[in-house]
Amino acid sequence: MSKRVLSGIQPTSDSFHLGNYLGAVKQWVALQADHDAFYCIVDLHALTVETDPKLMRQRTLASAAQLLALGLTPDKCTLFVQSQVPQHNQLGWIMECLAGFGEASRMTQFKDKSQKSGADRTVVGLFTYPMLQAADILLYQAHYVPVGEDQRQHIELTRDLAGRFNNRYGQTFQVPDAYIMKEGAKIQDLQEPSAKMSKSSGSGAGVIELMDAPEINIKKIKSAVTDTGREVKFDEKEKAGISNLLTIHSQLSGTLISDLEQRFEGKGYGDFKGEVAEVVVDYFAPIRKRALELLEDESALLKLLAEGAEKARAVASETISQTYKNLGLVQ
Ligand code: ATP
Ligand code: LTN
């Protein structure tokens, strides 16, 4: 039996960004070839940000279209929407009853996000978010969870919760491993190279959105913040901006960073940025076109997602039965 993979992405924006692709979705596509892969659009997680219902629907469908355009294929993986599989909520509660308050309070993503919006505007769901994420993963008995570096702590928590449950109530869950690449797992904001590229923070000027028109992305890359030097060299401490652009180029073009450094020796940052812009735009132009085509046939997308949810429910309901039984809940 091939190993199981599960990951999720929030429909919190009209477009995924370069960090989502290089940190996560690129691996999703690669792993579906020889794994039993489940990929989930985590709309319940996205409810932690207040969103207009029309937008929520539109972004969920746009997420599905982008994932397919980026290379997920329904005959190789199960693609579904989290809210269509109620077992996520069922196991989510159990995870909340297993996690310590202190343990959950240490999650840095919660601390960062709640600090930004202030206590009164922070919903309780943002606090319990990692326990729902643990449920997403454990329901499918996943061996690997392909994510970006920012999710490492949540996967650690998931492992702890799985181990704790197994110890207390008998073997129930596979303890999953995070699957995080050495390169590309932390793409930085182009305007603020010390911060991660993110859908929900920053001005947007430093975020490359895959569905944006080429002119917009060319402009953003050409105005990326760099340093006062002239050398195209990978040095994350002294040259965070240039290093980020080198990583982006290398990941999309398949050229080694050392080869890029050599090729741009003696040339200025302008030439280099121009080429990065070209690589990005050429890579994503056909993907954007395909995603827009897929979005035109809404009923085909809905059908595909419904089929995915059915397959997901079959696996998830087995895990829930076993979990309830081990907990002594009378069925
Ligand atoms: P938000 O900023 O609203 O929290 P996000 O941009 O982080 O959203 P998510 O849906 O939370 O997007 O993440 C989807 C996947 O993309 C996760 O696996 C996450 O680790 C990865 N990811 C997000 N940002 C980056 C980044 N800058 N570099 C690499 N991977 C990233
Ligand atoms: N918290 C994740 C999204 C997410 C996820 C998951 C990732 C929700 N459930 C399960 C992997 C596995 C994030 O990217 N912010």
PDB file of C-alpha atoms and ligand atoms in Angstrom, residues 7-12 16-25 28 42 49 109 113 129 146-152 184-189 195-201, ligand 1:
ATOM      1  CA  SER A   7      -2.570  18.719   3.238  1.00  0.00           C
ATOM      2  CA  GLY A   8      -4.855  21.737   3.241  1.00  0.00           C
ATOM      3  CA  ILE A   9      -5.039  25.299   2.002  1.00  0.00           C
ATOM      4  CA  GLN A  10      -7.364  28.103   3.072  1.00  0.00           C
ATOM      5  CA  PRO A  11      -9.615  29.853   0.540  1.00  0.00           C
ATOM      6  CA  THR A  12      -8.761  33.226   2.079  1.00  0.00           C
ATOM      7  CA  PHE A  16      -2.765  31.708  -4.224  1.00  0.00           C
ATOM      8  CA  HIS A  17       0.636  33.339  -3.975  1.00  0.00           C
ATOM      9  CA  LEU A  18       4.107  32.197  -4.898  1.00  0.00           C
ATOM     10  CA  GLY A  19       4.812  31.065  -1.313  1.00  0.00           C
ATOM     11  CA  ASN A  20       1.750  28.792  -1.302  1.00  0.00           C
ATOM     12  CA  TYR A  21       2.926  27.217  -4.538  1.00  0.00           C
ATOM     13  CA  LEU A  22       6.638  26.772  -3.788  1.00  0.00           C
ATOM     14  CA  GLY A  23       6.136  25.922  -0.115  1.00  0.00           C
ATOM     15  CA  ALA A  24       3.220  23.548  -0.491  1.00  0.00           C
ATOM     16  CA  VAL A  25       1.292  22.942  -3.711  1.00  0.00           C
ATOM     17  CA  TRP A  28       1.331  18.209  -3.479  1.00  0.00           C
ATOM     18  CA  VAL A  42     -10.076  24.195   4.406  1.00  0.00           C
ATOM     19  CA  VAL A  49     -11.394  35.586   9.114  1.00  0.00           C
ATOM     20  CA  GLN A 109       0.701  31.637  14.486  1.00  0.00           C
ATOM     21  CA  LYS A 113      -2.366  36.808  14.313  1.00  0.00           C
ATOM     22  CA  TYR A 129      -7.596  26.329  14.738  1.00  0.00           C
ATOM     23  CA  PRO A 146       3.497  18.669   2.831  1.00  0.00           C
ATOM     24  CA  VAL A 147       3.479  22.274   4.094  1.00  0.00           C
ATOM     25  CA  GLY A 148       5.628  25.402   4.297  1.00  0.00           C
ATOM     26  CA  GLU A 149       7.989  26.096   7.187  1.00  0.00           C
ATOM     27  CA  ASP A 150       5.396  28.233   9.030  1.00  0.00           C
ATOM     28  CA  GLN A 151       3.303  25.115   9.684  1.00  0.00           C
ATOM     29  CA  ARG A 152       6.029  23.074  11.397  1.00  0.00           C
ATOM     30  CA  GLY A 184      11.235  27.148  -1.137  1.00  0.00           C
ATOM     31  CA  ALA A 185       9.550  26.414   2.201  1.00  0.00           C
ATOM     32  CA  LYS A 186       9.816  30.039   3.256  1.00  0.00           C
ATOM     33  CA  ILE A 187       9.284  32.560   0.491  1.00  0.00           C
ATOM     34  CA  GLN A 188       9.601  36.114   1.745  1.00  0.00           C
ATOM     35  CA  ASP A 189       7.579  39.241   0.979  1.00  0.00           C
ATOM     36  CA  ALA A 195       8.603  38.678   6.640  1.00  0.00           C
ATOM     37  CA  LYS A 196       6.965  35.692   4.944  1.00  0.00           C
ATOM     38  CA  MET A 197       4.907  36.256   1.829  1.00  0.00           C
ATOM     39  CA  SER A 198       1.327  36.010   3.097  1.00  0.00           C
ATOM     40  CA  LYS A 199      -2.235  36.339   1.812  1.00  0.00           C
ATOM     41  CA  SER A 200      -3.454  38.213   4.821  1.00  0.00           C
ATOM     42  CA  SER A 201      -0.653  40.485   5.921  1.00  0.00           C
TER      43      SER A 201
HETATM   44  P1  ATP B   1      -2.381  33.583   5.618  1.00  0.00           P
HETATM   45  O1  ATP B   1      -1.265  34.505   5.329  1.00  0.00           O
HETATM   46  O2  ATP B   1      -3.737  34.144   5.393  1.00  0.00           O
HETATM   47  O3  ATP B   1      -2.219  32.861   6.914  1.00  0.00           O
HETATM   48  P2  ATP B   1      -1.108  31.839   3.884  1.00  0.00           P
HETATM   49  O4  ATP B   1      -0.690  32.669   2.758  1.00  0.00           O
HETATM   50  O5  ATP B   1      -0.100  31.469   4.942  1.00  0.00           O
HETATM   51  O6  ATP B   1      -2.344  32.501   4.537  1.00  0.00           O
HETATM   52  P3  ATP B   1      -2.335  29.200   3.952  1.00  0.00           P
HETATM   53  O7  ATP B   1      -3.578  28.787   3.274  1.00  0.00           O
HETATM   54  O8  ATP B   1      -2.401  29.390   5.433  1.00  0.00           O
HETATM   55  O9  ATP B   1      -1.760  30.514   3.283  1.00  0.00           O
HETATM   56  O10 ATP B   1      -1.191  28.177   3.617  1.00  0.00           O
HETATM   57  C1  ATP B   1      -1.206  27.210   2.599  1.00  0.00           C
HETATM   58  C2  ATP B   1       0.169  26.560   2.492  1.00  0.00           C
HETATM   59  O11 ATP B   1       1.114  27.500   1.968  1.00  0.00           O
HETATM   60  C3  ATP B   1       0.734  26.091   3.834  1.00  0.00           C
HETATM   61  O12 ATP B   1       1.343  24.831   3.653  1.00  0.00           O
HETATM   62  C4  ATP B   1       1.778  27.122   4.166  1.00  0.00           C
HETATM   63  O13 ATP B   1       2.826  26.617   4.959  1.00  0.00           O
HETATM   64  C5  ATP B   1       2.268  27.517   2.786  1.00  0.00           C
HETATM   65  N1  ATP B   1       2.831  28.875   2.767  1.00  0.00           N
HETATM   66  C6  ATP B   1       2.158  30.009   3.051  1.00  0.00           C
HETATM   67  N2  ATP B   1       2.972  31.070   2.930  1.00  0.00           N
HETATM   68  C7  ATP B   1       4.190  30.587   2.542  1.00  0.00           C
HETATM   69  C8  ATP B   1       5.450  31.197   2.236  1.00  0.00           C
HETATM   70  N3  ATP B   1       5.607  32.507   2.294  1.00  0.00           N
HETATM   71  N4  ATP B   1       6.479  30.411   1.859  1.00  0.00           N
HETATM   72  C9  ATP B   1       6.321  29.061   1.789  1.00  0.00           C
HETATM   73  N5  ATP B   1       5.163  28.425   2.063  1.00  0.00           N
HETATM   74  C10 ATP B   1       4.105  29.168   2.441  1.00  0.00           C
END
